[in-house]
PDB file of C-alpha atoms and ligand atoms in Angstrom:
ATOM      1  CA  MET A   1       0.000   0.000   0.000  1.00  0.00           C
ATOM      2  CA  LEU A   2       1.279   3.440  -0.877  1.00  0.00           C
ATOM      3  CA  ILE A   3      -0.212   6.202   1.254  1.00  0.00           C
ATOM      4  CA  ALA A   4       0.738   9.466  -0.414  1.00  0.00           C
ATOM      5  CA  GLY A   5       0.109  13.046   0.664  1.00  0.00           C
ATOM      6  CA  ASN A   6       0.005  15.940  -1.787  1.00  0.00           C
ATOM      7  CA  TRP A   7       0.391  19.165   0.166  1.00  0.00           C
ATOM      8  CA  LYS A   8      -0.231  21.365  -2.916  1.00  0.00           C
ATOM      9  CA  LEU A   9       0.451  25.046  -2.136  1.00  0.00           C
ATOM     10  CA  ASN A  10       0.461  24.692   1.650  1.00  0.00           C
ATOM     11  CA  LYS A  11       2.930  24.831   4.573  1.00  0.00           C
ATOM     12  CA  THR A  12       5.928  27.043   5.287  1.00  0.00           C
ATOM     13  CA  LEU A  13       9.320  25.726   6.361  1.00  0.00           C
ATOM     14  CA  LYS A  14       8.378  25.949  10.027  1.00  0.00           C
ATOM     15  CA  GLU A  15       5.052  24.219   9.440  1.00  0.00           C
ATOM     16  CA  THR A  16       6.871  21.447   7.565  1.00  0.00           C
ATOM     17  CA  LYS A  17       9.224  20.845  10.518  1.00  0.00           C
ATOM     18  CA  ASP A  18       6.338  20.950  13.006  1.00  0.00           C
ATOM     19  CA  PHE A  19       4.367  18.461  10.911  1.00  0.00           C
ATOM     20  CA  PHE A  20       7.127  15.859  10.918  1.00  0.00           C
ATOM     21  CA  LYS A  21       7.873  16.331  14.620  1.00  0.00           C
ATOM     22  CA  GLU A  22       4.398  15.025  15.319  1.00  0.00           C
ATOM     23  CA  PHE A  23       3.848  12.746  12.300  1.00  0.00           C
ATOM     24  CA  ASN A  24       7.097  10.740  12.734  1.00  0.00           C
ATOM     25  CA  LYS A  25       5.997   9.550  16.179  1.00  0.00           C
ATOM     26  CA  LEU A  26       2.603   8.476  14.919  1.00  0.00           C
ATOM     27  CA  VAL A  27       3.780   6.352  11.980  1.00  0.00           C
ATOM     28  CA  SER A  28       6.934   4.755  13.344  1.00  0.00           C
ATOM     29  CA  LYS A  29       5.383   1.258  13.249  1.00  0.00           C
ATOM     30  CA  THR A  30       3.397   1.276  10.011  1.00  0.00           C
ATOM     31  CA  GLN A  31       4.112  -1.336   7.332  1.00  0.00           C
ATOM     32  CA  ASN A  32       2.745   0.846   4.515  1.00  0.00           C
ATOM     33  CA  MET A  33       4.887   2.952   2.221  1.00  0.00           C
ATOM     34  CA  ILE A  34       4.350   6.601   3.104  1.00  0.00           C
ATOM     35  CA  LEU A  35       5.056   9.480   0.744  1.00  0.00           C
ATOM     36  CA  VAL A  36       4.806  13.222   1.409  1.00  0.00           C
ATOM     37  CA  CYS A  37       4.966  15.760  -1.442  1.00  0.00           C
ATOM     38  CA  PRO A  38       5.601  19.324  -0.167  1.00  0.00           C
ATOM     39  CA  SER A  39       6.111  22.353  -2.393  1.00  0.00           C
ATOM     40  CA  PHE A  40       9.651  22.799  -3.773  1.00  0.00           C
ATOM     41  CA  PRO A  41      11.235  25.060  -1.083  1.00  0.00           C
ATOM     42  CA  CYS A  42      10.151  22.723   1.726  1.00  0.00           C
ATOM     43  CA  ILE A  43      11.409  19.503   0.089  1.00  0.00           C
ATOM     44  CA  PRO A  44      14.950  19.596   1.604  1.00  0.00           C
ATOM     45  CA  ALA A  45      13.553  20.222   5.104  1.00  0.00           C
ATOM     46  CA  ALA A  46      11.022  17.438   4.669  1.00  0.00           C
ATOM     47  CA  ARG A  47      13.867  15.078   3.693  1.00  0.00           C
ATOM     48  CA  GLU A  48      15.839  16.189   6.746  1.00  0.00           C
ATOM     49  CA  TYR A  49      13.030  15.993   9.318  1.00  0.00           C
ATOM     50  CA  ALA A  50      10.977  13.019   8.095  1.00  0.00           C
ATOM     51  CA  LEU A  51      11.802   9.516   9.288  1.00  0.00           C
ATOM     52  CA  LYS A  52      14.141   7.797   6.834  1.00  0.00           C
ATOM     53  CA  LYS A  53      11.421   5.336   5.826  1.00  0.00           C
ATOM     54  CA  ILE A  54       9.100   8.150   4.689  1.00  0.00           C
ATOM     55  CA  PHE A  55       9.492   8.880   0.984  1.00  0.00           C
ATOM     56  CA  ILE A  56       9.555  12.495  -0.188  1.00  0.00           C
ATOM     57  CA  GLY A  57       8.246  13.592  -3.556  1.00  0.00           C
ATOM     58  CA  ALA A  58       7.790  16.650  -5.755  1.00  0.00           C
ATOM     59  CA  GLN A  59       4.475  17.833  -7.176  1.00  0.00           C
ATOM     60  CA  ASN A  60       5.847  18.715 -10.604  1.00  0.00           C
ATOM     61  CA  VAL A  61       9.062  18.966 -12.645  1.00  0.00           C
ATOM     62  CA  PHE A  62      10.192  20.396 -15.983  1.00  0.00           C
ATOM     63  CA  PHE A  63      11.481  18.112 -18.749  1.00  0.00           C
ATOM     64  CA  GLU A  64      14.563  20.109 -19.774  1.00  0.00           C
ATOM     65  CA  GLU A  65      17.794  19.755 -17.812  1.00  0.00           C
ATOM     66  CA  LYS A  66      18.947  23.379 -17.864  1.00  0.00           C
ATOM     67  CA  GLY A  67      18.719  26.632 -19.781  1.00  0.00           C
ATOM     68  CA  GLU A  68      16.423  29.565 -20.274  1.00  0.00           C
ATOM     69  CA  PHE A  69      13.349  28.258 -18.462  1.00  0.00           C
ATOM     70  CA  THR A  70      12.698  30.838 -15.759  1.00  0.00           C
ATOM     71  CA  GLY A  71      10.814  29.492 -12.783  1.00  0.00           C
ATOM     72  CA  GLU A  72      11.222  25.811 -13.679  1.00  0.00           C
ATOM     73  CA  VAL A  73      12.912  22.978 -11.756  1.00  0.00           C
ATOM     74  CA  SER A  74      14.763  20.054 -13.353  1.00  0.00           C
ATOM     75  CA  VAL A  75      14.841  16.378 -12.569  1.00  0.00           C
ATOM     76  CA  SER A  76      18.494  16.449 -11.482  1.00  0.00           C
ATOM     77  CA  GLN A  77      17.858  19.361  -9.110  1.00  0.00           C
ATOM     78  CA  LEU A  78      15.354  17.131  -7.315  1.00  0.00           C
ATOM     79  CA  LYS A  79      17.484  14.021  -7.321  1.00  0.00           C
ATOM     80  CA  SER A  80      19.277  14.597  -3.980  1.00  0.00           C
ATOM     81  CA  PHE A  81      16.038  15.067  -2.042  1.00  0.00           C
ATOM     82  CA  CYS A  82      13.265  13.121  -3.717  1.00  0.00           C
ATOM     83  CA  ASP A  83      12.213   9.628  -4.654  1.00  0.00           C
ATOM     84  CA  PHE A  84       8.896  10.387  -6.331  1.00  0.00           C
ATOM     85  CA  ILE A  85       7.419  12.949  -8.719  1.00  0.00           C
ATOM     86  CA  VAL A  86       3.681  13.525  -9.130  1.00  0.00           C
ATOM     87  CA  LEU A  87       2.789  14.464 -12.713  1.00  0.00           C
ATOM     88  CA  GLY A  88      -0.381  15.402 -14.544  1.00  0.00           C
ATOM     89  CA  HIS A  89      -2.316  16.426 -11.436  1.00  0.00           C
ATOM     90  CA  SER A  90      -5.646  18.000 -12.391  1.00  0.00           C
ATOM     91  CA  ASP A  91      -4.453  21.302 -10.873  1.00  0.00           C
ATOM     92  CA  ARG A  92      -1.639  21.260 -13.439  1.00  0.00           C
ATOM     93  CA  ARG A  93      -3.906  20.128 -16.278  1.00  0.00           C
ATOM     94  CA  ASN A  94      -6.783  22.514 -15.555  1.00  0.00           C
ATOM     95  CA  LYS A  95      -5.251  25.567 -13.856  1.00  0.00           C
ATOM     96  CA  PHE A  96      -1.906  25.610 -15.712  1.00  0.00           C
ATOM     97  CA  SER A  97      -3.125  24.199 -19.040  1.00  0.00           C
ATOM     98  CA  GLU A  98      -0.765  21.209 -19.074  1.00  0.00           C
ATOM     99  CA  SER A  99      -1.511  18.986 -22.050  1.00  0.00           C
ATOM    100  CA  ASN A 100      -1.038  15.235 -22.256  1.00  0.00           C
ATOM    101  CA  GLU A 101       1.851  15.936 -24.662  1.00  0.00           C
ATOM    102  CA  LEU A 102       3.664  18.117 -22.104  1.00  0.00           C
ATOM    103  CA  ILE A 103       2.980  15.625 -19.311  1.00  0.00           C
ATOM    104  CA  ASN A 104       4.393  12.889 -21.551  1.00  0.00           C
ATOM    105  CA  LYS A 105       7.708  14.771 -21.861  1.00  0.00           C
ATOM    106  CA  LYS A 106       7.837  15.183 -18.085  1.00  0.00           C
ATOM    107  CA  VAL A 107       7.075  11.488 -17.471  1.00  0.00           C
ATOM    108  CA  LYS A 108       9.893  10.499 -19.832  1.00  0.00           C
ATOM    109  CA  ALA A 109      12.393  12.877 -18.178  1.00  0.00           C
ATOM    110  CA  ALA A 110      11.505  11.677 -14.666  1.00  0.00           C
ATOM    111  CA  MET A 111      11.638   7.999 -15.626  1.00  0.00           C
ATOM    112  CA  LYS A 112      14.960   8.414 -17.388  1.00  0.00           C
ATOM    113  CA  SER A 113      16.361   9.558 -14.045  1.00  0.00           C
ATOM    114  CA  ASN A 114      14.831   6.576 -12.304  1.00  0.00           C
ATOM    115  CA  PHE A 115      12.217   8.455 -10.299  1.00  0.00           C
ATOM    116  CA  ASN A 116       9.016   6.795  -9.163  1.00  0.00           C
ATOM    117  CA  VAL A 117       6.374   8.610 -11.162  1.00  0.00           C
ATOM    118  CA  ILE A 118       2.768   9.020 -10.002  1.00  0.00           C
ATOM    119  CA  LEU A 119       0.752   9.926 -13.086  1.00  0.00           C
ATOM    120  CA  CYS A 120      -2.636  11.430 -12.222  1.00  0.00           C
ATOM    121  CA  VAL A 121      -5.662  10.939 -14.433  1.00  0.00           C
ATOM    122  CA  GLY A 122      -9.328  11.723 -13.931  1.00  0.00           C
ATOM    123  CA  GLU A 123     -12.455  13.123 -15.512  1.00  0.00           C
ATOM    124  CA  THR A 124     -14.314  16.378 -14.752  1.00  0.00           C
ATOM    125  CA  LEU A 125     -17.958  16.395 -13.671  1.00  0.00           C
ATOM    126  CA  ASN A 126     -19.058  17.443 -17.168  1.00  0.00           C
ATOM    127  CA  GLU A 127     -17.139  14.592 -18.722  1.00  0.00           C
ATOM    128  CA  ARG A 128     -18.655  12.099 -16.270  1.00  0.00           C
ATOM    129  CA  ASN A 129     -22.161  13.428 -16.842  1.00  0.00           C
ATOM    130  CA  SER A 130     -21.757  13.057 -20.580  1.00  0.00           C
ATOM    131  CA  SER A 131     -20.520   9.445 -20.198  1.00  0.00           C
ATOM    132  CA  LYS A 132     -16.983  10.309 -21.288  1.00  0.00           C
ATOM    133  CA  THR A 133     -15.150   8.968 -18.196  1.00  0.00           C
ATOM    134  CA  ASN A 134     -13.595   5.965 -19.946  1.00  0.00           C
ATOM    135  CA  SER A 135     -12.623   7.820 -23.100  1.00  0.00           C
ATOM    136  CA  VAL A 136     -10.987  10.612 -21.051  1.00  0.00           C
ATOM    137  CA  LEU A 137      -9.053   8.123 -18.921  1.00  0.00           C
ATOM    138  CA  GLU A 138      -7.966   6.188 -22.006  1.00  0.00           C
ATOM    139  CA  GLU A 139      -6.792   9.329 -23.789  1.00  0.00           C
ATOM    140  CA  GLN A 140      -4.905  10.657 -20.750  1.00  0.00           C
ATOM    141  CA  LEU A 141      -3.161   7.319 -20.177  1.00  0.00           C
ATOM    142  CA  THR A 142      -2.382   6.628 -23.826  1.00  0.00           C
ATOM    143  CA  LYS A 143      -1.024  10.088 -24.619  1.00  0.00           C
ATOM    144  CA  SER A 144       0.781  10.744 -21.325  1.00  0.00           C
ATOM    145  CA  LEU A 145       2.484   7.342 -21.532  1.00  0.00           C
ATOM    146  CA  SER A 146       3.168   7.312 -25.261  1.00  0.00           C
ATOM    147  CA  GLY A 147       6.645   5.904 -26.027  1.00  0.00           C
ATOM    148  CA  VAL A 148       7.436   5.532 -22.306  1.00  0.00           C
ATOM    149  CA  ALA A 149       9.841   2.734 -21.393  1.00  0.00           C
ATOM    150  CA  LEU A 150       8.075   1.428 -18.333  1.00  0.00           C
ATOM    151  CA  LYS A 151      10.009   1.689 -15.083  1.00  0.00           C
ATOM    152  CA  LYS A 152       8.657   2.778 -11.707  1.00  0.00           C
ATOM    153  CA  LEU A 153       5.150   3.981 -12.457  1.00  0.00           C
ATOM    154  CA  PHE A 154       2.040   4.441 -10.307  1.00  0.00           C
ATOM    155  CA  ILE A 155      -1.277   5.777 -11.572  1.00  0.00           C
ATOM    156  CA  ALA A 156      -3.516   7.950  -9.392  1.00  0.00           C
ATOM    157  CA  TYR A 157      -7.187   8.005 -10.348  1.00  0.00           C
ATOM    158  CA  GLU A 158      -8.431  11.386  -9.176  1.00  0.00           C
ATOM    159  CA  PRO A 159     -11.909  12.295 -10.422  1.00  0.00           C
ATOM    160  CA  VAL A 160     -11.753  16.095 -10.594  1.00  0.00           C
ATOM    161  CA  TRP A 161     -15.218  16.511  -9.063  1.00  0.00           C
ATOM    162  CA  ALA A 162     -14.101  14.641  -5.937  1.00  0.00           C
ATOM    163  CA  ILE A 163     -10.994  16.752  -5.261  1.00  0.00           C
ATOM    164  CA  GLY A 164     -11.245  19.152  -2.338  1.00  0.00           C
ATOM    165  CA  THR A 165     -15.037  18.914  -2.437  1.00  0.00           C
ATOM    166  CA  GLY A 166     -15.580  16.508   0.452  1.00  0.00           C
ATOM    167  CA  LYS A 167     -17.447  14.261  -2.048  1.00  0.00           C
ATOM    168  CA  ASN A 168     -15.466  11.099  -2.605  1.00  0.00           C
ATOM    169  CA  ALA A 169     -16.355   8.821  -5.513  1.00  0.00           C
ATOM    170  CA  SER A 170     -18.676   5.922  -4.673  1.00  0.00           C
ATOM    171  CA  LYS A 171     -17.345   2.380  -4.249  1.00  0.00           C
ATOM    172  CA  GLU A 172     -18.832   1.473  -7.629  1.00  0.00           C
ATOM    173  CA  ASP A 173     -17.253   4.486  -9.390  1.00  0.00           C
ATOM    174  CA  ILE A 174     -13.831   3.610  -7.977  1.00  0.00           C
ATOM    175  CA  ILE A 175     -14.087  -0.104  -8.794  1.00  0.00           C
ATOM    176  CA  GLN A 176     -15.220   0.659 -12.337  1.00  0.00           C
ATOM    177  CA  ALA A 177     -12.555   3.296 -13.035  1.00  0.00           C
ATOM    178  CA  HIS A 178      -9.679   1.303 -11.515  1.00  0.00           C
ATOM    179  CA  SER A 179     -10.645  -1.776 -13.480  1.00  0.00           C
ATOM    180  CA  PHE A 180     -10.810   0.252 -16.699  1.00  0.00           C
ATOM    181  CA  ILE A 181      -7.386   1.798 -15.936  1.00  0.00           C
ATOM    182  CA  LYS A 182      -5.934  -1.690 -15.345  1.00  0.00           C
ATOM    183  CA  GLN A 183      -7.337  -2.884 -18.693  1.00  0.00           C
ATOM    184  CA  THR A 184      -5.910   0.139 -20.499  1.00  0.00           C
ATOM    185  CA  LEU A 185      -2.487  -0.302 -18.883  1.00  0.00           C
ATOM    186  CA  THR A 186      -2.535  -3.971 -19.908  1.00  0.00           C
ATOM    187  CA  LYS A 187      -3.333  -2.944 -23.480  1.00  0.00           C
ATOM    188  CA  LEU A 188      -0.432  -0.461 -23.405  1.00  0.00           C
ATOM    189  CA  PHE A 189       2.219  -2.523 -21.607  1.00  0.00           C
ATOM    190  CA  GLY A 190       1.057  -6.177 -21.650  1.00  0.00           C
ATOM    191  CA  GLU A 191       1.762  -8.265 -18.526  1.00  0.00           C
ATOM    192  CA  LYS A 192       3.929  -5.504 -17.017  1.00  0.00           C
ATOM    193  CA  GLY A 193       0.967  -3.135 -17.242  1.00  0.00           C
ATOM    194  CA  LYS A 194      -1.093  -5.428 -15.012  1.00  0.00           C
ATOM    195  CA  LYS A 195       1.367  -4.911 -12.179  1.00  0.00           C
ATOM    196  CA  ILE A 196       1.231  -1.110 -12.137  1.00  0.00           C
ATOM    197  CA  GLN A 197      -0.222   0.034  -8.829  1.00  0.00           C
ATOM    198  CA  ILE A 198      -3.269   2.300  -8.906  1.00  0.00           C
ATOM    199  CA  LEU A 199      -4.012   4.842  -6.185  1.00  0.00           C
ATOM    200  CA  TYR A 200      -7.320   6.585  -5.565  1.00  0.00           C
ATOM    201  CA  GLY A 201      -7.428  10.315  -4.761  1.00  0.00           C
ATOM    202  CA  GLY A 202     -10.299  12.683  -4.028  1.00  0.00           C
ATOM    203  CA  SER A 203     -11.562  13.595  -0.543  1.00  0.00           C
ATOM    204  CA  VAL A 204      -9.837  10.656   1.179  1.00  0.00           C
ATOM    205  CA  LYS A 205     -10.184  11.050   4.955  1.00  0.00           C
ATOM    206  CA  PRO A 206      -9.622   8.831   7.986  1.00  0.00           C
ATOM    207  CA  GLU A 207     -13.372   8.040   7.941  1.00  0.00           C
ATOM    208  CA  ASN A 208     -13.460   6.635   4.386  1.00  0.00           C
ATOM    209  CA  ALA A 209      -9.879   5.404   3.851  1.00  0.00           C
ATOM    210  CA  LYS A 210     -10.485   1.906   5.216  1.00  0.00           C
ATOM    211  CA  GLU A 211     -13.325   1.194   2.813  1.00  0.00           C
ATOM    212  CA  ILE A 212     -11.523   2.719  -0.187  1.00  0.00           C
ATOM    213  CA  LEU A 213      -8.325   0.795   0.533  1.00  0.00           C
ATOM    214  CA  SER A 214     -10.244  -2.480   0.706  1.00  0.00           C
ATOM    215  CA  LEU A 215     -11.591  -2.184  -2.865  1.00  0.00           C
ATOM    216  CA  PRO A 216     -10.217  -4.344  -5.697  1.00  0.00           C
ATOM    217  CA  ASN A 217      -7.358  -2.776  -7.707  1.00  0.00           C
ATOM    218  CA  VAL A 218      -6.858  -0.028  -5.118  1.00  0.00           C
ATOM    219  CA  ASP A 219      -3.188  -0.169  -4.122  1.00  0.00           C
ATOM    220  CA  GLY A 220      -3.069   3.050  -2.144  1.00  0.00           C
ATOM    221  CA  VAL A 221      -4.385   6.589  -1.869  1.00  0.00           C
ATOM    222  CA  LEU A 222      -3.284  10.095  -2.824  1.00  0.00           C
ATOM    223  CA  VAL A 223      -4.505  12.445  -0.114  1.00  0.00           C
ATOM    224  CA  GLY A 224      -4.787  16.232  -0.343  1.00  0.00           C
ATOM    225  CA  GLY A 225      -6.451  18.146   2.504  1.00  0.00           C
ATOM    226  CA  ALA A 226      -6.262  15.385   5.119  1.00  0.00           C
ATOM    227  CA  SER A 227      -2.504  14.954   4.561  1.00  0.00           C
ATOM    228  CA  LEU A 228      -1.884  18.434   6.022  1.00  0.00           C
ATOM    229  CA  ASP A 229      -2.911  17.276   9.471  1.00  0.00           C
ATOM    230  CA  PRO A 230      -0.389  14.905  11.084  1.00  0.00           C
ATOM    231  CA  LYS A 231      -3.035  13.063  13.123  1.00  0.00           C
ATOM    232  CA  LYS A 232      -5.442  12.572  10.224  1.00  0.00           C
ATOM    233  CA  PHE A 233      -2.716  11.561   7.775  1.00  0.00           C
ATOM    234  CA  ALA A 234      -1.183   9.159  10.306  1.00  0.00           C
ATOM    235  CA  GLU A 235      -4.570   7.540  10.836  1.00  0.00           C
ATOM    236  CA  ILE A 236      -4.765   6.860   7.097  1.00  0.00           C
ATOM    237  CA  ALA A 237      -1.094   5.813   6.882  1.00  0.00           C
ATOM    238  CA  ASN A 238      -1.516   3.283   9.697  1.00  0.00           C
ATOM    239  CA  HIS A 239      -4.264   1.431   7.823  1.00  0.00           C
ATOM    240  CA  LYS A 240      -3.916  -2.357   7.930  1.00  0.00           C
ATOM    241  CA  LYS A 241      -5.380  -4.386   5.084  1.00  0.00           C
TER     242      LYS A 241
HETATM  243  P1  13P B   1      -8.298  16.184  -1.508  1.00  0.00           P
HETATM  244  O1  13P B   1      -7.925  14.954  -0.699  1.00  0.00           O
HETATM  245  O2  13P B   1      -8.142  17.451  -0.733  1.00  0.00           O
HETATM  246  O3  13P B   1      -9.646  16.015  -2.139  1.00  0.00           O
HETATM  247  O4  13P B   1      -7.241  16.278  -2.715  1.00  0.00           O
HETATM  248  C1  13P B   1      -6.983  15.163  -3.499  1.00  0.00           C
HETATM  249  C2  13P B   1      -5.825  15.437  -4.392  1.00  0.00           C
HETATM  250  O5  13P B   1      -5.925  16.248  -5.295  1.00  0.00           O
HETATM  251  C3  13P B   1      -4.566  14.749  -4.124  1.00  0.00           C
HETATM  252  O6  13P B   1      -3.650  14.940  -5.159  1.00  0.00           O
END
């Protein structure tokens, strides 16, 4: 099980240190893999203050190594601090207009440097209501993973309408989407595709994590809001299957 926290644009340096002071004590015995993804300036502190067994990740990266790309961060700049990179989050797709083609370049750059990549996919409410969920997921997966030599890849299914809304997807929605993602990954990568772990994200909280984590083809969760609170995130991270 991978229990991942995406802090988005939250927490200062001091808040990052304070979080781990409390969180470390609460998760010292868990068997799950735990990942925390702070914003760039807090990544080194997170690496320093988190227990060694906690993985640290970035929320984005640029695909070029160096040059005239003001405001961007490269894969090798992250290498000393991070193990994971989250790519294609719906915030990036919808608020920063990232296309599948751009995400594809980022996935390739991160994989080339041996990062664990968490590729996020998910449909908007409009797309769901017009029965386009499967075609959107298929297009996002196929284009974002085009020409990718498979290495350490996780997929996060994050229906956009369930993010930060308090409305998590129903059991049936999650089962259906995860099974469709598995089928698509198998089409793209054969047997290897079947083994790619799939996380669910969207209003995961201590109260619903147990049920979500018990569903078929759910190999972990990607948590936003609840990962900011050390007690709530530890409750999710300590889940036993
Ligand atoms: P929330 O858990 O706040 O809904 O956010 C989910 C998410 O976007 C994680 O990447």
